[in-house]
Coordinates of C-alpha atoms and ligand atoms in Angstrom, one line a residue:
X1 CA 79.7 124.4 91.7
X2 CA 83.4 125.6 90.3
X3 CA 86.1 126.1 92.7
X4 CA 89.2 128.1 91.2
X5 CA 92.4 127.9 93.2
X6 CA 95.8 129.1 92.6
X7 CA 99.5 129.4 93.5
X8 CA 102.1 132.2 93.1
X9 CA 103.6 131.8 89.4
X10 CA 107.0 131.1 90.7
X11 CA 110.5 132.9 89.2
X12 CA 112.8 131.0 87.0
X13 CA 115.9 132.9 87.9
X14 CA 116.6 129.5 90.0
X15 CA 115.7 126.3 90.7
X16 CA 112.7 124.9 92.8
X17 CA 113.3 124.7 96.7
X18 CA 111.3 123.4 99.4
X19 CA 109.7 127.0 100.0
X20 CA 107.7 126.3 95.8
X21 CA 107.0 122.9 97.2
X22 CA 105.0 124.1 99.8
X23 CA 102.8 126.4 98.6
X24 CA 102.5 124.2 95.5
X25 CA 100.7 121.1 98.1
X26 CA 98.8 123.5 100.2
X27 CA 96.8 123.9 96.6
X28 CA 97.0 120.6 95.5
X29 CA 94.9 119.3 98.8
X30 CA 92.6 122.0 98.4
X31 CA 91.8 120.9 95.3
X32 CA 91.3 117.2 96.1
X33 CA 89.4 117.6 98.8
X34 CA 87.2 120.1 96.6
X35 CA 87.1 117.3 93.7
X36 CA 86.2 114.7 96.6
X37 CA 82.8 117.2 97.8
X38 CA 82.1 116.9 93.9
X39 CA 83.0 120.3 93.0
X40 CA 84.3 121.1 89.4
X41 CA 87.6 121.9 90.3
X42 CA 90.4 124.4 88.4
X43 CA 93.9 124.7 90.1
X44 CA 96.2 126.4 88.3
X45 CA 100.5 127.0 88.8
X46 CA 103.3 128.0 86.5
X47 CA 105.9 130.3 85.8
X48 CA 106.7 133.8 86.1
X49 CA 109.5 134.7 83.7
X50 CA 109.6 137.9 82.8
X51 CA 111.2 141.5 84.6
X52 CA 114.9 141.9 85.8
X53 CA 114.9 138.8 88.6
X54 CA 115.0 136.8 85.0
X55 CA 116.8 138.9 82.9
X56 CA 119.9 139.7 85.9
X57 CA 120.2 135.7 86.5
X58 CA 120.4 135.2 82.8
X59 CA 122.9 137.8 81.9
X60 CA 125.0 136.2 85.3
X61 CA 125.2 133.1 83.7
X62 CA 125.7 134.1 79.8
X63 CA 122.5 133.1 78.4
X64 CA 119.2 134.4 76.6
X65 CA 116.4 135.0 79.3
X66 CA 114.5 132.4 77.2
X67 CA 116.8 129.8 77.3
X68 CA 117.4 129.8 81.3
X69 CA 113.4 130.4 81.5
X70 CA 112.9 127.2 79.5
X71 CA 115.6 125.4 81.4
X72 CA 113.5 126.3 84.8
X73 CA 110.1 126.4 84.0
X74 CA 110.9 122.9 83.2
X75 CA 112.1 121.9 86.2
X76 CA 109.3 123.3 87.9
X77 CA 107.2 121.4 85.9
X78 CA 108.6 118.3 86.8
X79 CA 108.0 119.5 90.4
X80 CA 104.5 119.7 90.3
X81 CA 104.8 116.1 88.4
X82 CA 107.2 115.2 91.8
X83 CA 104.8 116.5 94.5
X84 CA 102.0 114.6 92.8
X85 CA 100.1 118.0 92.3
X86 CA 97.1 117.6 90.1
X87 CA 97.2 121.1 88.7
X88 CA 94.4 121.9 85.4
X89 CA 97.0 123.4 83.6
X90 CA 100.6 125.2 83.7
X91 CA 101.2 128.5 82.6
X92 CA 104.7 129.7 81.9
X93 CA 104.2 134.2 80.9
X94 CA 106.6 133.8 78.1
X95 CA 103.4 132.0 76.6
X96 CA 102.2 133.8 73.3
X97 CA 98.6 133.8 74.5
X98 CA 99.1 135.2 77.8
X99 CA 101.3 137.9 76.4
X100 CA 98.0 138.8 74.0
X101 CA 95.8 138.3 77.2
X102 CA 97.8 141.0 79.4
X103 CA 98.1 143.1 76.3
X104 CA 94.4 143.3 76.1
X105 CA 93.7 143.7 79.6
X106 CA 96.1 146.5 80.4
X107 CA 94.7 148.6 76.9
X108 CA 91.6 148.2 78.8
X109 CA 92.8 150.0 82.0
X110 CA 94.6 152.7 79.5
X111 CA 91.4 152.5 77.7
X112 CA 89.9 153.6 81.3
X113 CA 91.8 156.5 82.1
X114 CA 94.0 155.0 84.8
X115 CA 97.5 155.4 83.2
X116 CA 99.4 158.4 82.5
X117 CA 103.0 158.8 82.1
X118 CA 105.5 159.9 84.3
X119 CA 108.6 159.7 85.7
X120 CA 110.2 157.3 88.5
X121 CA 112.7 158.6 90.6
X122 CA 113.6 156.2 93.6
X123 CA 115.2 152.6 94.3
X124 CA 114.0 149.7 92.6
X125 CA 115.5 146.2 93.7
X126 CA 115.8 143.6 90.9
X127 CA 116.0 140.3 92.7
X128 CA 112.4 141.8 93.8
X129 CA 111.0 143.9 91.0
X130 CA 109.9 146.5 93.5
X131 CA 110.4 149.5 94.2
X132 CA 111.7 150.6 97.7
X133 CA 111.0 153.8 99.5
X134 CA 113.7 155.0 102.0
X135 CA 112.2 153.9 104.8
X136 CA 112.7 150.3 104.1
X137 CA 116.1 150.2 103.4
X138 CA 118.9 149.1 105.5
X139 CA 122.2 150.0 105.7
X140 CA 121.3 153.4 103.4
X141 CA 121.1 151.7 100.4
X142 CA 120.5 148.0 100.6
X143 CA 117.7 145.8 99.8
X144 CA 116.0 144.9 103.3
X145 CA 115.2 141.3 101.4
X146 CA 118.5 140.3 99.6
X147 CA 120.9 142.7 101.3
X148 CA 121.9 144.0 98.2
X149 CA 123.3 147.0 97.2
X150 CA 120.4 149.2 94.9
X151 CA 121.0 152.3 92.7
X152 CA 118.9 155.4 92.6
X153 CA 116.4 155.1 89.3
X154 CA 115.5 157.6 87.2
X155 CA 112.8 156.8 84.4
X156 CA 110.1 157.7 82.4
X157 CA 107.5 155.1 82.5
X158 CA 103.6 154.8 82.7
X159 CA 101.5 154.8 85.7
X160 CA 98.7 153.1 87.3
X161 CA 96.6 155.3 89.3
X162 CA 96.4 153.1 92.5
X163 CA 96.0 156.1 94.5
X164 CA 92.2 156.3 92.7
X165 CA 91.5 153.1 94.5
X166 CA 91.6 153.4 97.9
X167 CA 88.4 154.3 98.6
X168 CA 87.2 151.3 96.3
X169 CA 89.7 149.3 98.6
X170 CA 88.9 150.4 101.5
X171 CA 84.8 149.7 101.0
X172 CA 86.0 146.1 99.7
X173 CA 87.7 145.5 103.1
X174 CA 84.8 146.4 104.9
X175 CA 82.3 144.3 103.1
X176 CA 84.1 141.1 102.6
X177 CA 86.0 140.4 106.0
X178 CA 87.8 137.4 104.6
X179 CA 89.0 138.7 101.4
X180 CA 92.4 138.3 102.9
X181 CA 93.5 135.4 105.5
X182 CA 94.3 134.7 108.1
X183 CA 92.9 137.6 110.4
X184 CA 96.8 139.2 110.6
X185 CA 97.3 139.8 106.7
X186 CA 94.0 141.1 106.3
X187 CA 95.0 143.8 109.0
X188 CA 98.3 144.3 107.6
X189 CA 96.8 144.9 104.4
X190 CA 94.2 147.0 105.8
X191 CA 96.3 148.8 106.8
X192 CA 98.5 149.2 104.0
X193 CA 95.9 151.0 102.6
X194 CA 95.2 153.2 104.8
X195 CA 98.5 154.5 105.4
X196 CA 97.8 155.8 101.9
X197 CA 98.1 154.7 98.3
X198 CA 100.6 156.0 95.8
X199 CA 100.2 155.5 92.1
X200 CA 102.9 152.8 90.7
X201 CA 104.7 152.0 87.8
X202 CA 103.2 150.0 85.4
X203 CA 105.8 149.8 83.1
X204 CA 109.5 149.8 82.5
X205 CA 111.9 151.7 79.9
X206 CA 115.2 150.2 80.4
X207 CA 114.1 146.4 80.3
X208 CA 113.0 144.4 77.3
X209 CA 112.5 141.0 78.1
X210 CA 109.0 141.3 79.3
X211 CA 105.1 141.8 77.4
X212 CA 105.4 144.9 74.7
X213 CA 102.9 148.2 75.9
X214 CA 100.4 148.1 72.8
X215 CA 100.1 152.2 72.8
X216 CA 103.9 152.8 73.7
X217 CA 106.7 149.9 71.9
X218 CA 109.8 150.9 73.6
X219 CA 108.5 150.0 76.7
X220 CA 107.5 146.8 78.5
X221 CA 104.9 146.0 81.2
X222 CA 106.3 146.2 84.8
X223 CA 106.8 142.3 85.6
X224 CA 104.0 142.4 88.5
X225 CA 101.4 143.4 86.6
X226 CA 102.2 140.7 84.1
X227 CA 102.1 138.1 86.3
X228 CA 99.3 138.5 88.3
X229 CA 97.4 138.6 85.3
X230 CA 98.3 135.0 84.9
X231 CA 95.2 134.0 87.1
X232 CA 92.9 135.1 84.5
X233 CA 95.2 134.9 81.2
X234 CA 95.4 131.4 81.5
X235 CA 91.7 130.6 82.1
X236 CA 91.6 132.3 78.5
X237 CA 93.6 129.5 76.5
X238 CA 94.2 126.9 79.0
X239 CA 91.5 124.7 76.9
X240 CA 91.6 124.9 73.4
X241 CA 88.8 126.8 71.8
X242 CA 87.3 127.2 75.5
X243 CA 87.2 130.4 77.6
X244 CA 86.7 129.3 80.9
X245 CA 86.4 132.6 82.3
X246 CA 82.5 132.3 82.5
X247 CA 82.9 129.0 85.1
X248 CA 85.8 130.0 86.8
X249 CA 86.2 133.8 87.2
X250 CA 86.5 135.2 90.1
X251 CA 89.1 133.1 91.6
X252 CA 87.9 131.3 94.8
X253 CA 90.9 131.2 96.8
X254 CA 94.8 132.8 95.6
X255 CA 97.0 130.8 97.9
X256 CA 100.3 133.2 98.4
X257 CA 103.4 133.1 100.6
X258 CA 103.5 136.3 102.4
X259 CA 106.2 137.8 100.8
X260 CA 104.1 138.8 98.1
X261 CA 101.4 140.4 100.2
X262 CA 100.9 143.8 98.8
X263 CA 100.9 142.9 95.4
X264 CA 98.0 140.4 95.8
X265 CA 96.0 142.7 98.4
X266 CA 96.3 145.5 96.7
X267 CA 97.7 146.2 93.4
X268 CA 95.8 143.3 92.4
X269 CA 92.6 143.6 93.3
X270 CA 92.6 147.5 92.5
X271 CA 93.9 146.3 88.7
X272 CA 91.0 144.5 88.7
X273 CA 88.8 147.2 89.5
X274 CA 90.3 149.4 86.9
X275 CA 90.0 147.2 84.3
X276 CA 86.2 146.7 85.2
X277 CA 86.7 142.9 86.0
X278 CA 85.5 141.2 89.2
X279 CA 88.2 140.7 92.3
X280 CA 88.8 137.5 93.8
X281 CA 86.9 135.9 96.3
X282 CA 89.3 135.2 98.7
X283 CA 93.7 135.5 98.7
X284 CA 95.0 133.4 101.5
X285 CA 98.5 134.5 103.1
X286 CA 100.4 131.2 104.5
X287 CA 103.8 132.3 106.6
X288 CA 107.3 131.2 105.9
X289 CA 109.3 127.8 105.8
X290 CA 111.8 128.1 108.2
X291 CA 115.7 126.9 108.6
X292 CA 116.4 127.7 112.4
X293 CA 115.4 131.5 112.8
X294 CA 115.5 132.3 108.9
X295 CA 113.5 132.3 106.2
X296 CA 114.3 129.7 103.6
X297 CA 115.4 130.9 100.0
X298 CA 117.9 130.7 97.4
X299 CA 119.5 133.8 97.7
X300 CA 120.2 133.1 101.5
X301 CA 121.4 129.5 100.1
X302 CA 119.9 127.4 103.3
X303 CA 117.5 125.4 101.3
X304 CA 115.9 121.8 101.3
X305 CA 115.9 120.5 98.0
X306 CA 112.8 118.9 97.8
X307 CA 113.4 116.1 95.2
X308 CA 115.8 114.9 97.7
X309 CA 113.5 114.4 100.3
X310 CA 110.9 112.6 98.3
X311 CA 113.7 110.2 96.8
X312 CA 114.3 109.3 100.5
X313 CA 110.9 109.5 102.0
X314 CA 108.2 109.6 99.3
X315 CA 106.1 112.6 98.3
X316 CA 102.9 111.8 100.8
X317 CA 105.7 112.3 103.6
X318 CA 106.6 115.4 102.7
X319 CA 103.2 116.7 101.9
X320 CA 101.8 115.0 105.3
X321 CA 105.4 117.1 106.9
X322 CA 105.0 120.9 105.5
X323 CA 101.9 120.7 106.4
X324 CA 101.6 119.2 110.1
X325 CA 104.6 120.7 111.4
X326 CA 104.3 124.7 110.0
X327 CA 100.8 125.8 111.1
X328 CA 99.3 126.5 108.0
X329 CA 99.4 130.5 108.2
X330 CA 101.7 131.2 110.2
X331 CA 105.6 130.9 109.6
X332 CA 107.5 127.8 111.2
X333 CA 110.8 125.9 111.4
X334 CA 111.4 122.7 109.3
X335 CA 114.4 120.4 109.4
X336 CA 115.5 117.3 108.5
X337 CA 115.6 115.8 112.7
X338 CA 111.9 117.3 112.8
X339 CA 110.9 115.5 109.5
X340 CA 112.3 112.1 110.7
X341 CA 110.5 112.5 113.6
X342 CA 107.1 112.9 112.6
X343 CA 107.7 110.1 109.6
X344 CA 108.8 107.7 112.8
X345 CA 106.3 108.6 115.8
X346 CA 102.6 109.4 113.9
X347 CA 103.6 107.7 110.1
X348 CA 105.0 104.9 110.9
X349 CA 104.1 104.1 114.4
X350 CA 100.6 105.7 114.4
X351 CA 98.7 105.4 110.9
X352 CA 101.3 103.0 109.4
X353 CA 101.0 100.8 112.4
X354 CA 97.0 101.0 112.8
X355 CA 96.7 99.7 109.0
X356 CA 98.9 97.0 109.4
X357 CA 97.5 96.0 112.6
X358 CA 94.6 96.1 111.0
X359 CA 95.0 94.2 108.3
X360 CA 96.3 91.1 110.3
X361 CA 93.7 90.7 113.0
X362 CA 91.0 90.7 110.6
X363 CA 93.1 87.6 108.2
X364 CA 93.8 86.2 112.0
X365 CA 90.2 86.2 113.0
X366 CA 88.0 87.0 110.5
X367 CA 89.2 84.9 107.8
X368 CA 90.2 87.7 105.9
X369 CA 87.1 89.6 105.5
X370 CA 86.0 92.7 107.0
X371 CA 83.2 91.5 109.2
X372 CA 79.9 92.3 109.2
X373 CA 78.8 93.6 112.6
X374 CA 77.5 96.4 114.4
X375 CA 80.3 98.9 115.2
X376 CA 80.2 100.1 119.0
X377 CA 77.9 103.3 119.6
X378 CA 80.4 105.0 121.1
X379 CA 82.6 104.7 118.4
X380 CA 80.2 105.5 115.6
X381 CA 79.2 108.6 117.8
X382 CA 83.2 109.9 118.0
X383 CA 83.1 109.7 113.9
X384 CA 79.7 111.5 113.7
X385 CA 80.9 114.5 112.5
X386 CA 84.3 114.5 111.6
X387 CA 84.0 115.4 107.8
X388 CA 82.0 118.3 108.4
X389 CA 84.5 119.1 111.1
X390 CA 86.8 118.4 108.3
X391 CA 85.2 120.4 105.4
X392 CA 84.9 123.2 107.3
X393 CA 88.5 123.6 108.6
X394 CA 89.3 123.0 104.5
X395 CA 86.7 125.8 103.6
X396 CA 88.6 128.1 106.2
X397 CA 91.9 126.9 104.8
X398 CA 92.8 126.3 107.7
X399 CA 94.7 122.5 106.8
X400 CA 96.6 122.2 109.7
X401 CA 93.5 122.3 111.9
X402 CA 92.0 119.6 109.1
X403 CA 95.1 117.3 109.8
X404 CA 94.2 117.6 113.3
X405 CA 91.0 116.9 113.5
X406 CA 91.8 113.8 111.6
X407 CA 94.9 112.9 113.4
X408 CA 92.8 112.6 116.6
X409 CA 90.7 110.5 115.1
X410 CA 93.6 107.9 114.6
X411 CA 94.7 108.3 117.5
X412 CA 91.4 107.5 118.4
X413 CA 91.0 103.9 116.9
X414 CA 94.7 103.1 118.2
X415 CA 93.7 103.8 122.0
X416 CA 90.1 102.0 121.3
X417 CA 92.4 98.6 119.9
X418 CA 94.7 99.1 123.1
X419 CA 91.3 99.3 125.1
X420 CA 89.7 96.8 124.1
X421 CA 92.5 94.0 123.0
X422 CA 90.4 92.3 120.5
X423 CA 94.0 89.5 120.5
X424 CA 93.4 88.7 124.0
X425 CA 89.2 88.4 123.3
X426 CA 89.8 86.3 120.3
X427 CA 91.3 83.7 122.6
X428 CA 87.9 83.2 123.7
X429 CA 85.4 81.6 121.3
X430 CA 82.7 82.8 123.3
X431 CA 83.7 86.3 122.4
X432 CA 83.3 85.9 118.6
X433 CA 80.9 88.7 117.6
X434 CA 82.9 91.2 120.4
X435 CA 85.4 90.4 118.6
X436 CA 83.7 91.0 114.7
X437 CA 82.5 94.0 116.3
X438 CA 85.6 95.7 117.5
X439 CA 87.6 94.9 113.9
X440 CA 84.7 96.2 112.4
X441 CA 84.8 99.4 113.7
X442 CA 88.6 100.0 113.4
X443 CA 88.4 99.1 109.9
X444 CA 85.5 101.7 109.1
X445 CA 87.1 104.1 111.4
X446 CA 90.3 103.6 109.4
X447 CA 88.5 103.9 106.0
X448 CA 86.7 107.6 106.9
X449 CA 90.2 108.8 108.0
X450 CA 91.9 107.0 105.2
X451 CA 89.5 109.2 102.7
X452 CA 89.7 112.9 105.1
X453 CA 93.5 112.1 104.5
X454 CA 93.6 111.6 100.9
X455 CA 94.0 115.0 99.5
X456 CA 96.8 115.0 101.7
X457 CA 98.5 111.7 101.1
X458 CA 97.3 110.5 98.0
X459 CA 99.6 107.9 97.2
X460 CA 99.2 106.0 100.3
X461 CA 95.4 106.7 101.3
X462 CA 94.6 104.9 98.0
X463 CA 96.9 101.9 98.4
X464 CA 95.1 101.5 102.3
X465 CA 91.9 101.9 100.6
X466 CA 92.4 99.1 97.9
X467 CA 93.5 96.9 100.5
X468 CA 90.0 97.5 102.5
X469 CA 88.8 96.3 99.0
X470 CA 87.5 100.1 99.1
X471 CA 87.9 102.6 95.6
X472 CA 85.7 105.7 96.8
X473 CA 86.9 108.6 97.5
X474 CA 84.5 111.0 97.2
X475 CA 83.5 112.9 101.2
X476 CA 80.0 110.9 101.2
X477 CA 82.3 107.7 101.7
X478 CA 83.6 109.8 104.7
X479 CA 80.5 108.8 106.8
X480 CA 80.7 105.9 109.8
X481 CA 78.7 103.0 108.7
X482 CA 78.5 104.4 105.0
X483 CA 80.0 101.3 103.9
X484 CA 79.1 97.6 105.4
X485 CA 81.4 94.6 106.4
X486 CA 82.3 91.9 103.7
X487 CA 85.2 93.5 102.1
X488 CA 87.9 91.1 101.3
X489 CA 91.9 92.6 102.8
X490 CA 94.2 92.8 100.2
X491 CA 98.2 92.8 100.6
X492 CA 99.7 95.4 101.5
X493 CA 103.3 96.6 101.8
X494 CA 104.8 98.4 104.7
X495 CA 103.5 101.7 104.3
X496 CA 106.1 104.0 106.2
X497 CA 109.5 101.5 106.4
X498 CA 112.6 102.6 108.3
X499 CA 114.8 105.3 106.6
X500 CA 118.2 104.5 107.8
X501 CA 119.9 107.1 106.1
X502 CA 119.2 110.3 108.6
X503 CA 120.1 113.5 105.9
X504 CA 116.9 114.4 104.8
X505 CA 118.2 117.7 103.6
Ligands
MSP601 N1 107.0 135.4 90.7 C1 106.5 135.9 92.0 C2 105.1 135.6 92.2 C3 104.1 136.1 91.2 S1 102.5 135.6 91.5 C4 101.5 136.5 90.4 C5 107.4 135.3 93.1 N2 108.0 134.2 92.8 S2 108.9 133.3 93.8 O1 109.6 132.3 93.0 O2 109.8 134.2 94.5 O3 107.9 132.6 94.7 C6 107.4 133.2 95.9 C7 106.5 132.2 96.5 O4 107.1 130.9 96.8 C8 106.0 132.6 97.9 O5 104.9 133.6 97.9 C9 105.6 131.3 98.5 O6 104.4 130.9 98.0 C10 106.7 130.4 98.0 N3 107.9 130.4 98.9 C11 109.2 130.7 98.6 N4 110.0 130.5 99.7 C12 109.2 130.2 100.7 C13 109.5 129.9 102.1 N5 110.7 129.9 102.6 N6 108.4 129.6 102.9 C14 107.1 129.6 102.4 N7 106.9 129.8 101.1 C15 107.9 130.1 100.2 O7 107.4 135.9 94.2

């Protein structure tokens, strides 16, 4: 089976920060753990370059749009490369074959009778490309995001006849409950829509760094409508001479910070529609990073810079971090004391301490070799079920609750060592096979966790792995008892040493 998952195409007006980062590992575990069931995998991020967020921070810092959009989208790049993120392919919308693809698409939906011109009258935030209605300003006349001050617009553009979709919408909300996650997002869409659609602008007159409207030159696609178009564009060229569309369309999961809510709730999916192609299966809505009470972003200048943090800590730290600490779905604090904390108590002292221990009883008393012996019944019985427990948290996207379930697990085979004290038994020659026993079932508990926590720690999971003398890590090797005794234990370096320096920000 194909499983397509995506992130938000992020802006180049400015650097990566912490906020990218996150959504950008949320996707990258989704797709290991979906390459680990066996499933042909596509995950897909880039750029979003085009509209005035682009064009503004360009003209701020004296330079072409292209030339700051090649200057980011790079670094971007290099922060998928970073995070260890094994995305299928990188689109950037100033790509030639995307611009072709949207070109295409959008002549369809003009084709279709769902454009007409107009004219826009209203406020229009560039540091968002959206439009605002009065009711959501503050201040009179100030962007309720990026404080702001906006202008009244006045332009002649085309529109998109969202209004023609709500029915549409609303019958695709009642047949596919989980089109939107979690419960909260889908209600706030929901609602959204019922408060009443109003057609949008699909293009702009004033702008020209953005894709040309085929049936109208002086103007240019509004930058949404670009964009979100990336999710299929880039299925189109991503593999040369290969449309991919066939395996991979509809997506099976958007992953989206919910910031960009209506856009991927409704505008897209009614796009869709109008274009007579198929609507995702599923957009996911995960909350905001934190920094005390307020969200973190560049404009509000409190951000973590994530390169920093991985220099310090390594990349499986921070993707093991973002994601145990912040309730995946829901919004939550992060911060450098909070970090330290959870790389000293469950890294370190839990995981990183269970390997090592580990490791050394079984060279101590075992000669080195993971013994063969029959784990305890009550031990196997605890792992049972833990991957399914596992794959479906995953399938729910719910990878908190996945982190959990395996957490407890380690947790698990530390209080089972303190119980049973295999160092004080193995004074005891008569207590040999307790002994082979007990190691035995640490090291396979150790192994099933060590592969449930892979798509979340790559880097490290493998490195316990080939020191169990094990390379699998596909979800069948997930199962107590899968694999036998006999494996030889490897070296292995600390996994999780002490940090002294305490600025993780
Ligand atoms: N270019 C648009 C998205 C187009 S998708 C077709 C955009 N770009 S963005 O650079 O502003 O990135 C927004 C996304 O970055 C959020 O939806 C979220 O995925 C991520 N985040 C940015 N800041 C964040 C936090 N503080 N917390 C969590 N996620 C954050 O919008």
């Amino acid at each position: 089976m194909s499983y397509y998952v995506t992130t938000p195409i992020y802006y180049v007006n400015a650097e990566p920060h912490l906020g990218h980062a996150y959504t950008t590992i949320a996707a990258d575990v989704l797709a290991r753990h979906m390459r680990q069931r066996g499933e042909d995998v596509f995950f897909l991020t880039g750029t979003d370059e085009h509209g005035e967020p682009v064009a503004q921070a360009a003209e701020r810092q004296g330079v072409e749009p292209r030339d700051l959009a090649d200057r980011n989208a790079q670094r971007f790049r290099d922060l998928t490369t970073t995070l260890d993120a094994t995305n299928d392919f990188f689109i950037r919308t100033s790509d030639s074959q995307h611009e072709a693809a949207v070109q295409r698409v959008l002549q369809q939906v003009y084709d279709n009778g769902f454009v007409y011109p107009g004219t826009y009258e209203g406020w229009y935030c560039p540091r968002c490309a959206d439009f605002k209605t009065d009711a959501e300003l503050v201040d009179g006349n100030k962007c309720p995001i990026h404080l702001i001050e906006l202008e009244r617009e006045k332009e002649d553009n085309y529109f998109f006849k969202l209004s023609a979709f709500q029915d549409k919408l609303e019958q695709l909300y009642a047949e596919r409950p989980d089109f939107v996650g979690p419960q909260v997002r889908y209600n706030e869409a929901l609602s959204f829509i019922k408060g009443g659609l109003n057609d949008v602008s699909l293009t702009r007159a004033r702008l020209r760094w953005g894709v040309t409207v085929p049936w109208d030159e002086s103007q240019v696609f509004y930058v949404w409508f670009d964009a979100l178009l990336n999710y299929y564009t880039a299925l189109t060229y991503a593999r040369e001479g290969q449309d991919l569309t066939g395996e991979f369309w509809p997506a099976d999961v958007h992953l989206i910070g919910k910031d960009i809510l209506k856009f991927h709730t409704v505008y897209w999916p009614a796009l869709l529609m109008a274009a007579g192609m198929e609507v995702p299966k599923r957009v996911y809505v995960h909350g905001y990073l934190l920094m005390g009470e307020h969200k973190m972003s560049k404009s509000l200048g409190n951000v973590i810079d994530p390169f920093q943090v991985i220099d310090l800590y390594g990349v499986d730290t921070l993707r093991y971090y973002l994601l145990r600490e912040v309730n995946f779905g829901h919004d939550g604090s992060v911060s450098p004391e909070g970090f330290e904390k959870r790389y000293d108590s469950e890294l370190a002292n839990e995981y990183g301490n269970l390997v090592s221990r580990t490791a050394n009883m079984i060279r101590r008393y075992c000669g080195g070799t993971v013994p063969e012996a029959p784990a305890d019944d009550s031990l196997a019985s605890e792992f049972a079920n833990v991957a399914e427990r596992v794959c479906e948290q995953i399938d729910a996207v719910d990878l908190t609750g996945a982190l959990e379930t395996i957490w407890k697990h380690v947790r698990r085979l530390n209080q089972y060592l303190q119980d049973e004290q295999p160092w004080k038994l193995a004074k005891d020659d008569s207590q040999g096979e307790r002994v082979e026993s007990i190691l035995y079932g640490v090291a396979e508990g150790l192994r099933v966790v060590s592969v449930l926590l892979h798509p979340f720690m790559p880097e490290k999971t493998t490195a316990v792995l080939e020191a169990f003398g094990q390379s699998s890590a596909d979800i069948a090797a997930a199962r107590f008892g899968a694999v036998g005794g006999g494996a030889e234990v490897g070296e292995l370096q600390p996994l999780f040493p002490r940090i002294e320096s305490a600025t993780a920000a």
